[in-house]
Coordinates of C-alpha atoms in Angstrom, one line a residue:
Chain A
X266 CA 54.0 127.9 10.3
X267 CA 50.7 128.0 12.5
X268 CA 48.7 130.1 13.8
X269 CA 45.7 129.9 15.8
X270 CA 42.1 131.0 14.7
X271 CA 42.5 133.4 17.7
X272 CA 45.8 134.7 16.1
X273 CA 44.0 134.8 12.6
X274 CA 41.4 136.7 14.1
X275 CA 43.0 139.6 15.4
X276 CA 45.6 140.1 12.8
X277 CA 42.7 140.0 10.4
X278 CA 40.1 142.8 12.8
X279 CA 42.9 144.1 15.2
X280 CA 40.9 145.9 17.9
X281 CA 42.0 149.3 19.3
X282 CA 43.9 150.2 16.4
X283 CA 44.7 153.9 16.4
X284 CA 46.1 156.7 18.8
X285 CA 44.7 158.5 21.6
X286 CA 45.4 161.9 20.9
X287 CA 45.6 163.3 24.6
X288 CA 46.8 160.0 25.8
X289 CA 47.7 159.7 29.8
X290 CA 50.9 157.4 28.6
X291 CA 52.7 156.2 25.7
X292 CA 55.0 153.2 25.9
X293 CA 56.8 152.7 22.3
X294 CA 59.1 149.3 21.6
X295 CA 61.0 147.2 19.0
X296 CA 62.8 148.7 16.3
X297 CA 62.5 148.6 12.4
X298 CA 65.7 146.7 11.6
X299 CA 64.1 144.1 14.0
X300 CA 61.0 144.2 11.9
X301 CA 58.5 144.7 14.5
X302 CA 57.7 147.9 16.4
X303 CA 54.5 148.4 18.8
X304 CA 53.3 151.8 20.3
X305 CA 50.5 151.6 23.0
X306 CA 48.2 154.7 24.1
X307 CA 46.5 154.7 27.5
X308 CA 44.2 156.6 28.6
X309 CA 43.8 156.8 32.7
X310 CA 41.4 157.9 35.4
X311 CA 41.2 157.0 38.7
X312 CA 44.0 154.3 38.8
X313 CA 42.4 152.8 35.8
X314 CA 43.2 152.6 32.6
X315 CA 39.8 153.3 30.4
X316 CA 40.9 153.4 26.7
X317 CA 43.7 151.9 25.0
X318 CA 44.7 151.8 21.5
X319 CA 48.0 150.7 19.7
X320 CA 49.9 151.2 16.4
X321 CA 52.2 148.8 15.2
X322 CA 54.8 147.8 12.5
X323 CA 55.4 143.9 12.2
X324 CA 54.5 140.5 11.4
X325 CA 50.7 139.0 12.2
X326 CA 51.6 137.8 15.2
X327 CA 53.1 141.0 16.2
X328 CA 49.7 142.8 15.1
X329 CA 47.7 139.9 17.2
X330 CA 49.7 139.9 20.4
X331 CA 49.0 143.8 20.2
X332 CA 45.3 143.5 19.5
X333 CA 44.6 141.2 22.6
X334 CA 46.7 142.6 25.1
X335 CA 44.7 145.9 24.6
X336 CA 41.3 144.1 25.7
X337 CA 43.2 142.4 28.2
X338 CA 44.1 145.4 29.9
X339 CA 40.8 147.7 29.1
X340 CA 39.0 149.0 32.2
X341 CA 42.2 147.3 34.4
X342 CA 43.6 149.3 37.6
X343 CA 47.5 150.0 36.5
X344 CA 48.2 147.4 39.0
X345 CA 46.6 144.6 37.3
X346 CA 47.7 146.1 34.1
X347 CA 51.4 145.4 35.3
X348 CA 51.0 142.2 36.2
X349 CA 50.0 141.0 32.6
X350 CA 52.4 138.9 31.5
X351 CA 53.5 137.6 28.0
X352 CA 52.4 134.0 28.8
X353 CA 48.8 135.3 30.1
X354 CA 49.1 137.1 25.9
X355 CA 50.3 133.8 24.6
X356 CA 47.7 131.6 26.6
X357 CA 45.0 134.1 25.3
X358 CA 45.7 133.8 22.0
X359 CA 45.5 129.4 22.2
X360 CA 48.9 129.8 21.4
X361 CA 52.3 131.0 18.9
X362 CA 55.3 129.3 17.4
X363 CA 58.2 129.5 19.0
X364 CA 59.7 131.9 16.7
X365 CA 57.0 134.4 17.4
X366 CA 57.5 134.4 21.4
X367 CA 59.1 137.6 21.1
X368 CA 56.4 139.6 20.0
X369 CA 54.5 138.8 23.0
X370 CA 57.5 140.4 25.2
X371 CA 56.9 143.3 23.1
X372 CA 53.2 144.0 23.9
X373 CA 54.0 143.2 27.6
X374 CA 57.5 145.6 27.7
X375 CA 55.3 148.4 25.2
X376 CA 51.9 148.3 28.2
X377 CA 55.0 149.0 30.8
X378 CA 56.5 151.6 29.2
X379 CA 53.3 153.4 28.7
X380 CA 52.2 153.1 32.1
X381 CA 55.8 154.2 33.2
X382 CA 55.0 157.3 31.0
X383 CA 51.7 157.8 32.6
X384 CA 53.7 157.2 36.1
X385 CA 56.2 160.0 34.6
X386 CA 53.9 162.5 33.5
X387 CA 51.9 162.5 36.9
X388 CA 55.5 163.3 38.3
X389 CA 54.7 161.5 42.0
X390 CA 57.4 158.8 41.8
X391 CA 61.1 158.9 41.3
X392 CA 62.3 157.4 37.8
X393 CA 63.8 154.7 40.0
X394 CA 60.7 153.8 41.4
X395 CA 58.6 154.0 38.0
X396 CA 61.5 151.6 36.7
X397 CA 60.9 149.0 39.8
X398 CA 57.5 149.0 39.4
X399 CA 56.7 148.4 35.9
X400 CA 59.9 146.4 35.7
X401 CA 61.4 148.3 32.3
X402 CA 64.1 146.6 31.1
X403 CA 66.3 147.6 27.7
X404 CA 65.3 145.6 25.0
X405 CA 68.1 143.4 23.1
X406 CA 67.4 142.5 19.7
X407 CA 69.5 139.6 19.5
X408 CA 67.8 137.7 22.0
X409 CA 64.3 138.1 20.8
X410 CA 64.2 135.4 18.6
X411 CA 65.6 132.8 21.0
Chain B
X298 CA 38.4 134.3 -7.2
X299 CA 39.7 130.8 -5.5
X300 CA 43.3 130.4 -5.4
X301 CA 45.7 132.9 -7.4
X302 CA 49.1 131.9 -7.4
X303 CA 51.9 133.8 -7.8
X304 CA 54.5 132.2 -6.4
X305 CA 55.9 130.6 -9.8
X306 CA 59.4 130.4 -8.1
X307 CA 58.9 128.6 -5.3
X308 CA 57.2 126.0 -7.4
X309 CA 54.9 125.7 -10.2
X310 CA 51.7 124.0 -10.9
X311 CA 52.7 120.8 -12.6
X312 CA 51.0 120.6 -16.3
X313 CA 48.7 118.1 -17.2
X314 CA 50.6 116.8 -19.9
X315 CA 53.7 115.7 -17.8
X316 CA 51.2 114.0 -15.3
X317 CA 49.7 112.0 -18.0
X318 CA 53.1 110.8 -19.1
X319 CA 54.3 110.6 -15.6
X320 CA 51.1 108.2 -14.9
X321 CA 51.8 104.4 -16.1
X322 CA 55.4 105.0 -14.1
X323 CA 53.2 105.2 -11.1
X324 CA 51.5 102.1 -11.9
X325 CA 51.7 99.4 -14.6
X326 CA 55.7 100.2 -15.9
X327 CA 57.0 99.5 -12.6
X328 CA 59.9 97.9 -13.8
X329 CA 63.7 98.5 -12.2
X330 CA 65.6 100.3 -15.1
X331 CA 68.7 98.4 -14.4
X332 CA 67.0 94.9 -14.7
X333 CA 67.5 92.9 -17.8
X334 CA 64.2 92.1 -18.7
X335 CA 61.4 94.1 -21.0
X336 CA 59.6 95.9 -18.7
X337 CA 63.5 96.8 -16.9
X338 CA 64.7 97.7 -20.3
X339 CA 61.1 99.5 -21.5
X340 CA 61.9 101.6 -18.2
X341 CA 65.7 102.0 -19.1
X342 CA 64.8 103.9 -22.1
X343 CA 62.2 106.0 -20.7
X344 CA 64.7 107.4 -18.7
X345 CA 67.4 107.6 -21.7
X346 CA 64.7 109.0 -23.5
X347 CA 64.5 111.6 -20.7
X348 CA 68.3 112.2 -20.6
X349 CA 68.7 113.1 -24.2
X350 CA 65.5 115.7 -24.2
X351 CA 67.7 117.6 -21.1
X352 CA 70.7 117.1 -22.8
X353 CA 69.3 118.9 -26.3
X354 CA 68.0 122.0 -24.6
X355 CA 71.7 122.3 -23.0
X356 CA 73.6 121.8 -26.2
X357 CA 75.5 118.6 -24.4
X358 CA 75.8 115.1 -24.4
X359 CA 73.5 112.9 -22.6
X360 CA 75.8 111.2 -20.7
X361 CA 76.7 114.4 -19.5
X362 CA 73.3 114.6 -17.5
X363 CA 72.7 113.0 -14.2
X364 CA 69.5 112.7 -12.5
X365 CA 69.1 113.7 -8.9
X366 CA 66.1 114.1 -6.4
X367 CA 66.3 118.1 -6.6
X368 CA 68.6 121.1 -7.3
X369 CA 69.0 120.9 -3.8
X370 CA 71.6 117.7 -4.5
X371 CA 72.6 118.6 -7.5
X372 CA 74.3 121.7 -6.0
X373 CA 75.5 120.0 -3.3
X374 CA 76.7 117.0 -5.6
X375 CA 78.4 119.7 -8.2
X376 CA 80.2 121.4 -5.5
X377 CA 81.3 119.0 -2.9
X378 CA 82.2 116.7 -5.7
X379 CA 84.1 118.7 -7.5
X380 CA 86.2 120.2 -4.3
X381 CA 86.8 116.9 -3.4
X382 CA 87.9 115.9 -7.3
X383 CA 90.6 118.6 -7.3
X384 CA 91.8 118.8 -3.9
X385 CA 95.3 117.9 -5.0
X386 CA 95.1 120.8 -7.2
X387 CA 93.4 123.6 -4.4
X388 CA 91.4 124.2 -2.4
X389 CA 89.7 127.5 -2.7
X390 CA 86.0 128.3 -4.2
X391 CA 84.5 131.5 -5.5
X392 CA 80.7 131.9 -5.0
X393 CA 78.5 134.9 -4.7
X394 CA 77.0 136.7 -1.8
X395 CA 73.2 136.3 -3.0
X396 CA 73.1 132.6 -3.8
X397 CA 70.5 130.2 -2.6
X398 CA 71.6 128.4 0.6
X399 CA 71.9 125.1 -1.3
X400 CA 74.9 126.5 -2.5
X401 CA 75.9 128.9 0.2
X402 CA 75.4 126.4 3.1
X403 CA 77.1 123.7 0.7
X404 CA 79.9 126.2 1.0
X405 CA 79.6 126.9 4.6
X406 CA 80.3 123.5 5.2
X407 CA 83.3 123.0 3.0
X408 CA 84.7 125.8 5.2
X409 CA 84.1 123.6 8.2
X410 CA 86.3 121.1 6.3
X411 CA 89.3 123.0 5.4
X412 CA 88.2 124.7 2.1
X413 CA 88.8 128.4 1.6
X414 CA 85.8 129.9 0.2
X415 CA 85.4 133.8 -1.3
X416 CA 82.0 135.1 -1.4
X417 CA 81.8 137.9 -3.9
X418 CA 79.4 141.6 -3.6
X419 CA 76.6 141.8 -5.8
X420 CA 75.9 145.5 -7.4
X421 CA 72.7 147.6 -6.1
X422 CA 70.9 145.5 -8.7
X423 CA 72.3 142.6 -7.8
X424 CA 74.8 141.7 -10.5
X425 CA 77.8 140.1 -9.6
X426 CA 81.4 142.2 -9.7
X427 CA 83.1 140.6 -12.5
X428 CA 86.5 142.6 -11.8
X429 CA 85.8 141.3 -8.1
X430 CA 85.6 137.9 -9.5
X431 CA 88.3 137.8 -11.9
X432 CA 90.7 139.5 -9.5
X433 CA 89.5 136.7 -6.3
X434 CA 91.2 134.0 -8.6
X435 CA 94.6 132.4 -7.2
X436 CA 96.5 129.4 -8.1
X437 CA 94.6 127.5 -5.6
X438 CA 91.4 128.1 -6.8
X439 CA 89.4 124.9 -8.2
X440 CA 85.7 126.1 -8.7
X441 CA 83.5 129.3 -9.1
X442 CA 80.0 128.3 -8.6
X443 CA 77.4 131.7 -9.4
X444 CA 73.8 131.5 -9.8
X445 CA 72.2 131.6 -13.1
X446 CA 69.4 133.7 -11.9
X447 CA 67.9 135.2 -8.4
X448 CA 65.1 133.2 -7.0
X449 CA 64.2 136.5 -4.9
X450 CA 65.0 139.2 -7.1
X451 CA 65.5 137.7 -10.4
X452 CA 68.7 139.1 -11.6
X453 CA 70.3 137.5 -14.6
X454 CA 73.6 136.7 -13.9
X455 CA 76.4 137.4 -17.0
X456 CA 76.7 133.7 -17.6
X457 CA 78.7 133.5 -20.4
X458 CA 81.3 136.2 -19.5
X459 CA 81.4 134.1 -16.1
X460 CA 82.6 131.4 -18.2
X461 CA 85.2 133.0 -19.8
X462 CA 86.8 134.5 -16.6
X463 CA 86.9 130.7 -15.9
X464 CA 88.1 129.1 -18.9
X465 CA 90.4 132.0 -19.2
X466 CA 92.0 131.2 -15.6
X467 CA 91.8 127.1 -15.9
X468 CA 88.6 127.3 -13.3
X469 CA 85.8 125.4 -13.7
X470 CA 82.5 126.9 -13.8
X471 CA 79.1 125.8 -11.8
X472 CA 75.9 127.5 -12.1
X473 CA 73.1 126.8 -10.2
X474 CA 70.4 127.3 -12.8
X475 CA 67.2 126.1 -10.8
X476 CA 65.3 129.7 -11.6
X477 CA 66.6 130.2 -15.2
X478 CA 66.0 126.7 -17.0
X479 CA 62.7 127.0 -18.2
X480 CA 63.1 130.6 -18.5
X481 CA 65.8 131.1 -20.4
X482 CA 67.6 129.4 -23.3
X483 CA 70.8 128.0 -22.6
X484 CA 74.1 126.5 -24.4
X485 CA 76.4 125.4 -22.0
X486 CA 78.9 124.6 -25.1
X487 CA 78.8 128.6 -25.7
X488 CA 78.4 129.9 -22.5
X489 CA 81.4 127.9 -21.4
X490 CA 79.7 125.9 -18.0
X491 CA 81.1 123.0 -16.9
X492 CA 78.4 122.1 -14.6
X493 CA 74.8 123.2 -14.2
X494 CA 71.7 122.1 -11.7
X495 CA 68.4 122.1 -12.4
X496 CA 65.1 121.4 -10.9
X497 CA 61.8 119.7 -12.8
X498 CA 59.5 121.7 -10.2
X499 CA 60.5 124.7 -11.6
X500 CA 59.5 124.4 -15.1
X501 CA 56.0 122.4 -14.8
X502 CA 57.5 119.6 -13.8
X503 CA 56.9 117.2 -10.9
X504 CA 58.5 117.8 -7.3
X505 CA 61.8 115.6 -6.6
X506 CA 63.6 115.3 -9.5
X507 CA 66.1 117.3 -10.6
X508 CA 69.6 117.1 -12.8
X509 CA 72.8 117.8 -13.1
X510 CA 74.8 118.3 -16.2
X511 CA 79.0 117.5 -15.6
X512 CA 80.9 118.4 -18.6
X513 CA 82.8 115.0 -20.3
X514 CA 86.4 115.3 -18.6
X515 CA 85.7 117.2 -15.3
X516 CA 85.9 114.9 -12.2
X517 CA 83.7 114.9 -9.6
X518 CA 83.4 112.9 -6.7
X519 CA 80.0 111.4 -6.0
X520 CA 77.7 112.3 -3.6
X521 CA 75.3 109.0 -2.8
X522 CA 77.1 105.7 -2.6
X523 CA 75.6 102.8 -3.5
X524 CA 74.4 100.9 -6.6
X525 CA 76.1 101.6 -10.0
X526 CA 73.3 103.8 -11.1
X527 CA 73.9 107.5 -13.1
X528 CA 76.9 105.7 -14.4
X529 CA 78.0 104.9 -10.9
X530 CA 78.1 108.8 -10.2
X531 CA 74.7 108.9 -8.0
X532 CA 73.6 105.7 -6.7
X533 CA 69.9 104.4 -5.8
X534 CA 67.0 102.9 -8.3
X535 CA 65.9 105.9 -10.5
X536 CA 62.8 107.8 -10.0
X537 CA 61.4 106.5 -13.2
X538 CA 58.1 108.4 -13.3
X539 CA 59.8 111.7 -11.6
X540 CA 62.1 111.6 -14.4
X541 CA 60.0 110.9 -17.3
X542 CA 58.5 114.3 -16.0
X543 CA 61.2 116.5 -15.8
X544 CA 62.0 115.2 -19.5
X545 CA 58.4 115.9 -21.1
X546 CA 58.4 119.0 -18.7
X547 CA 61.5 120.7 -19.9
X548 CA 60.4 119.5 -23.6
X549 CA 57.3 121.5 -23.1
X550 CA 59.5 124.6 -21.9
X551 CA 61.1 124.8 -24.5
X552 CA 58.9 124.5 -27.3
X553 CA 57.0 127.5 -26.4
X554 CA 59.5 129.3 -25.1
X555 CA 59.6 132.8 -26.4
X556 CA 55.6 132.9 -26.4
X557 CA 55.1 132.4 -23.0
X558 CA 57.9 134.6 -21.8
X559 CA 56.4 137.4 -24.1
X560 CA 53.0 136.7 -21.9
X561 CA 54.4 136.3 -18.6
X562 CA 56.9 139.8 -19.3
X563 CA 53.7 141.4 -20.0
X564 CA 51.8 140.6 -17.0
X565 CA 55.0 141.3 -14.9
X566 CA 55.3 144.9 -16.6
X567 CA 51.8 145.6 -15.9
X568 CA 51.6 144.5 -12.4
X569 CA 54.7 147.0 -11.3
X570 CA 53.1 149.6 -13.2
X571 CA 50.1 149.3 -11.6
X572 CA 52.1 149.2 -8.0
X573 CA 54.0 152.0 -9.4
X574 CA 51.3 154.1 -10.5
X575 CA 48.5 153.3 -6.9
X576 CA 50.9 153.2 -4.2
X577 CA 53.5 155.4 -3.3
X578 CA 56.7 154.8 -1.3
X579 CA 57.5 151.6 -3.0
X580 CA 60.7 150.5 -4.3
X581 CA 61.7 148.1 -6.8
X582 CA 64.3 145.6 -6.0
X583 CA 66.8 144.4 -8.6
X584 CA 67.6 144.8 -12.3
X585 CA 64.7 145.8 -14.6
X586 CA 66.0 144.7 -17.6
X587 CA 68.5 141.7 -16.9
X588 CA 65.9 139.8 -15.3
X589 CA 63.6 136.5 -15.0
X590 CA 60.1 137.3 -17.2
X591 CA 58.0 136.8 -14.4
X592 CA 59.7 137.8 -11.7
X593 CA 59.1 141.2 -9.5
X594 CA 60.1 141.9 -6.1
X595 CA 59.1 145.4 -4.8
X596 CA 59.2 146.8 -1.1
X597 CA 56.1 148.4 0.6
X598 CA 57.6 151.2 3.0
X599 CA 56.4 151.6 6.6
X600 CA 54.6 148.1 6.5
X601 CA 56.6 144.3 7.1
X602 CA 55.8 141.5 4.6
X603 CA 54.6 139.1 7.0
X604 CA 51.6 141.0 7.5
X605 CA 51.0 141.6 3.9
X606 CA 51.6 137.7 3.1
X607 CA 49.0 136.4 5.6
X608 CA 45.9 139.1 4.4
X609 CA 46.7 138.3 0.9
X610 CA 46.6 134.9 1.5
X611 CA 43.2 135.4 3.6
X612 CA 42.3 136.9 -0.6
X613 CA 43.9 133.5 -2.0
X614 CA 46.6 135.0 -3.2
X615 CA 49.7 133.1 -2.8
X616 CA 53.6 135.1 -2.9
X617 CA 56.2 135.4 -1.0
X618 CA 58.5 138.1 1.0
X619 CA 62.4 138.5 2.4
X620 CA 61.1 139.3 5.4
X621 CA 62.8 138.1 8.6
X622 CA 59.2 136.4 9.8
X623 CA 59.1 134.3 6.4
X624 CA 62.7 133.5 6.0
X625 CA 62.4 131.8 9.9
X626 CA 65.8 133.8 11.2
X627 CA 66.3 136.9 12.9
X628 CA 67.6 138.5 9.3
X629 CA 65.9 139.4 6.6
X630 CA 66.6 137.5 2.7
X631 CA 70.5 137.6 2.3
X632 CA 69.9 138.8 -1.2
X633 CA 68.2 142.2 -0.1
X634 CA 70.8 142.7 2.2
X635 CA 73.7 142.2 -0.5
X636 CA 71.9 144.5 -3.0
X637 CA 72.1 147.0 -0.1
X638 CA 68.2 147.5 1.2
X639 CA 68.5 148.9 5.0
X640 CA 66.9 146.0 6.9
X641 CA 63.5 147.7 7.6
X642 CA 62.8 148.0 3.8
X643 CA 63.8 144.9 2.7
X644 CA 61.2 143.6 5.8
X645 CA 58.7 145.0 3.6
X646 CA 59.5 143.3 0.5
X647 CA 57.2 141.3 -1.6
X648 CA 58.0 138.4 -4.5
X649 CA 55.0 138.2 -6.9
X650 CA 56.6 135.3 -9.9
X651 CA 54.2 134.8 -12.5
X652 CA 54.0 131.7 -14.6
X653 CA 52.0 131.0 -17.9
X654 CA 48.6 130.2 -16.0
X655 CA 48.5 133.6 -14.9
X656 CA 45.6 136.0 -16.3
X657 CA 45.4 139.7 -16.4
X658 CA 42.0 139.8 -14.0
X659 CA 44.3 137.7 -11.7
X660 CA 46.9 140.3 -11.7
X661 CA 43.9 143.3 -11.2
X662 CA 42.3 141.4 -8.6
X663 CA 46.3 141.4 -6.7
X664 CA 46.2 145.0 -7.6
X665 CA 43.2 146.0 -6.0
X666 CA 43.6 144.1 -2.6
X667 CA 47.1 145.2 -2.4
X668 CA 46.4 148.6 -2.6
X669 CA 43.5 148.0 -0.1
X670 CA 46.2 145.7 2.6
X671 CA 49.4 148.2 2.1
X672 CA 47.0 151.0 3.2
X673 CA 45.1 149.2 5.9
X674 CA 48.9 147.6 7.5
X675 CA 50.2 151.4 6.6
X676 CA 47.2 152.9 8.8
X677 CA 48.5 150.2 11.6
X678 CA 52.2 151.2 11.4
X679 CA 53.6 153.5 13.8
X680 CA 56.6 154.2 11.0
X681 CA 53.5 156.0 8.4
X682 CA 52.3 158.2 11.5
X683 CA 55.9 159.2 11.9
X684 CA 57.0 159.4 8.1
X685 CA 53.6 161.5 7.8
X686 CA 54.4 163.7 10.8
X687 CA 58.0 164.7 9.2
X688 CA 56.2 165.1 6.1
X689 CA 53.9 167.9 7.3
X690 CA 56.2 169.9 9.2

């Protein structure tokens, strides 16, 4: 299997790793039969999101696809944050094998739930509403290697 | 430090003796063995010469060996061909639960094709049931196939007891022996197999060659059709310099057995003390004592082996792990399943085999950057924040 100097490089010096202690959201995903589990921290102010940093349990391009979708979304309005999509993580990184697609689903469904939790916490919108727009969805193991 | 390889199961580093008799195959003896003239015959007997060097470290005859293109086909020659050989007698096979996929998939597919197949536990060590076994017999079974020893955790399988469930019920016995010859001495006269594959790779040897011993009397259908070659049992023209390498490889073997075994044991014992005794929250996986010399497979808690594989190969280290990532499927290894690791350890697991090139500053050298990668990947891990939360409560 390949990977990309770009993947090499972030599972060798992931940025952001860590938590934020008095985070604004947490979005947490995966599970450890699966082998891969990511946690992201935000920080927010003013719509935007000004720190992130991530934990996670799971192969190098699990670590990789976490490291870059935390720049990716650094200094972001929550808006733009949610429109980050796995393929924009993918592209970024020059590329995955096919068997590793899944973990960029991860860091996009992990950057939604954490916003969604920021959305929570601030307690203007109705769970329905956070749901709709950061587009949560349950995550099904047996589909994530397809 | 360049390259240090520890990865003595999934192939070794083929010596430099076998290469040098492997060399005038490649080039001026290029003759066909089955052609009548010299350089044919010359080439005839290098292989016979070949034949009867596997055939003394097995205790059998030499037209009891076969040469194939890897354990791979020998497997799937011993199997197929002997379920097709006594059809008219049964139809169900006994194998185990942690045997390598040439055998299980080999057994998958004689499912497919109206064989009934019984795939016995393995113990938390991963030791095959022998009351299991001996009780999964019926009057329809033809053929227990069992591996000799683990490639991933190294268990040493009760061979010769095995064999005497077999002979005891009128079964014939295959053993898929790719990870044991090489490492272990074996008789199949005494230990009662009727059929056993091996692999030249294994043992020093070159890749694609292999062999397969069929006891005199056991019928077999064959598995390549073609020329009359392997005594019309597996056609096509012989890999002449392949197999003049698995012969002065498993020569070599042999001779020094006990001597490098007493080496490699070492180095094994001291690298899982070492793990034992500078990281915590490991566990061992598999049977300490019935087990291959060099083999260790140990699982790092809180971190998946992926991960640990691709930093220590960014050191040069070469292993291996069960983890789903490496073994390509959604699972992780079969074996670490069957011995009863929940799946989120046996992600974490790690294979370090060591061969007899391997030197103590090697295995300090794994040491140290191991401890330095499970800690780093541990920091990283969302399950050590939480196991460390619980912990302080």
């Amino acid at each position: 299997m390949e990977y990309s100097e770009k993947v090499i490089d972030h599972y060798t010096n992931p940025r952001n790793v860590g938590k934020i202690e008095d985070a604004s959201g947490v979005g947490e995903v995966g599970n450890p039969v699966c082998g891969d589990i990511m946690k992201m921290f935000i920080k927010v102010e003013n719509n935007i999101i000004v720190d992130v940093k991530f934990k996670t349990f799971g192969c190098g391009a699990a670590i990789a696809t976490s490291s870059i979708s935390t720049e990716m979304i650094k200094g972001k309005t929550l808006e733009e944050a949610l429109q980050l999509k796995n393929t924009d993580v993918v592209n970024k990184l020059g590329g995955l094998p096919p068997v590793k697609l899944h973990c960029s689903v991860l860091a996009e469904e992990a950057i939604h739930e954490a916003i969604a939790d920021y959305y929570r916490k601030e307690g203007k919108l109705t769970e329905e509403e956070i749901r709709e727009k950061c587009n949560l969805k349950e995550h099904h193991c047996d589909h994530c290697c397809e | 430090m360049d390259i240090v390889y520890l990865d003595n199961s999934a192939t070794t580093k083929t010596d430099e003796e076998v290469v040098k008799e492997m060399i005038p195959y490649m080039s001026k003896n290029y003759g066909n063995p089955s052609s009548i003239y010299k350089i044919g015959r010359e080439n005839r007997k290098a292989v016979e010469d070949a034949r009867d060097k596997v055939a003394k470290v097995l205790n059998c005859e030499s037209g009891e060996i076969y040469f194939t293109s890897c354990g791979s086909e020998s497997d799937n020659t011993a199997i197929k061909g002997i379920a097709y050989g006594y059809k008219n007698k049964g139809n169900h096979i006994i194998t185990s639960k942690i045997e390598h996929p040439a055998v299980l998939e080999t057994c998958k597919q004689l499912e497919k094709e109206g064989f009934e197949v019984t795939y016995i536990s393995v113990d938390e060590n991963g030791i095959v049931n022998l009351e299991e076994l001996e009780k999964s017999i019926k009057p329809t079974t033809t053929l227990i196939t069992i591996m000799f020893a683990n490639n991933e955790i190294g268990t040493i399988q009760p061979i010769k007891e095995i064999g005497e469930i077999a002979k005891k019920h009128n079964v014939l016995f295959h053993t898929d022996a790719v990870q044991a010859v090489g490492n272990i001495r074996i008789d199949v006269k005494d230990m009662n197999i009727d059929s056993l594959s091996l692999s030249a790779h294994k043992f020093y040897g070159p890749k694609g060659v292999g062999a397969l011993y069929v006891r005199k009397g056991v019928k077999f259908d064959k598995f390549l059709n073609g020329g009359h070659q392997e005594r019309n049992k597996r056609a096509g023209t012989e890999n002449v310099a392949g197999i003049v390498g698995l012969g002065k490889a498993i020569e070599l073997a042999y001779m020094d057995l006990e001597k490098h075994n007493e080496k490699i044991k070492q180095l094994r014992d001291y690298y899982v003390e070492q793990v034992k005794e500078r990281i915590p929250y490991i566990k061992i996986n598999g049977d300490m004592e019935k087990r291959l010399p060099g083999n260790s497979n140990i699982s790092f808690r809180f971190i998946e082996g992926e991960g640990l594989l691709l930093n220590l190969d960014l050191k040069g280290i070469c292993a291996s792990s069960g983890s789903a990532c490496t073994s390509g499927s959604l699972d992780p290894s079969h074996v670490l399943l069957a011995i009863g690791l929940p799946h989120e350890i046996a992600h974490g697991s790690l294979r370090i085999s060591i061969g007899k090139y391997n030197t103590k500053e090697e295995i300090d050298y794994v040491i140290d950057n191991l401890v330095e990668i499970v800690g780093r990947l541990r920091e990283m891990s969302p399950l050590w924040e939480e196991f460390l939360e619980e912990e302080n409560k």
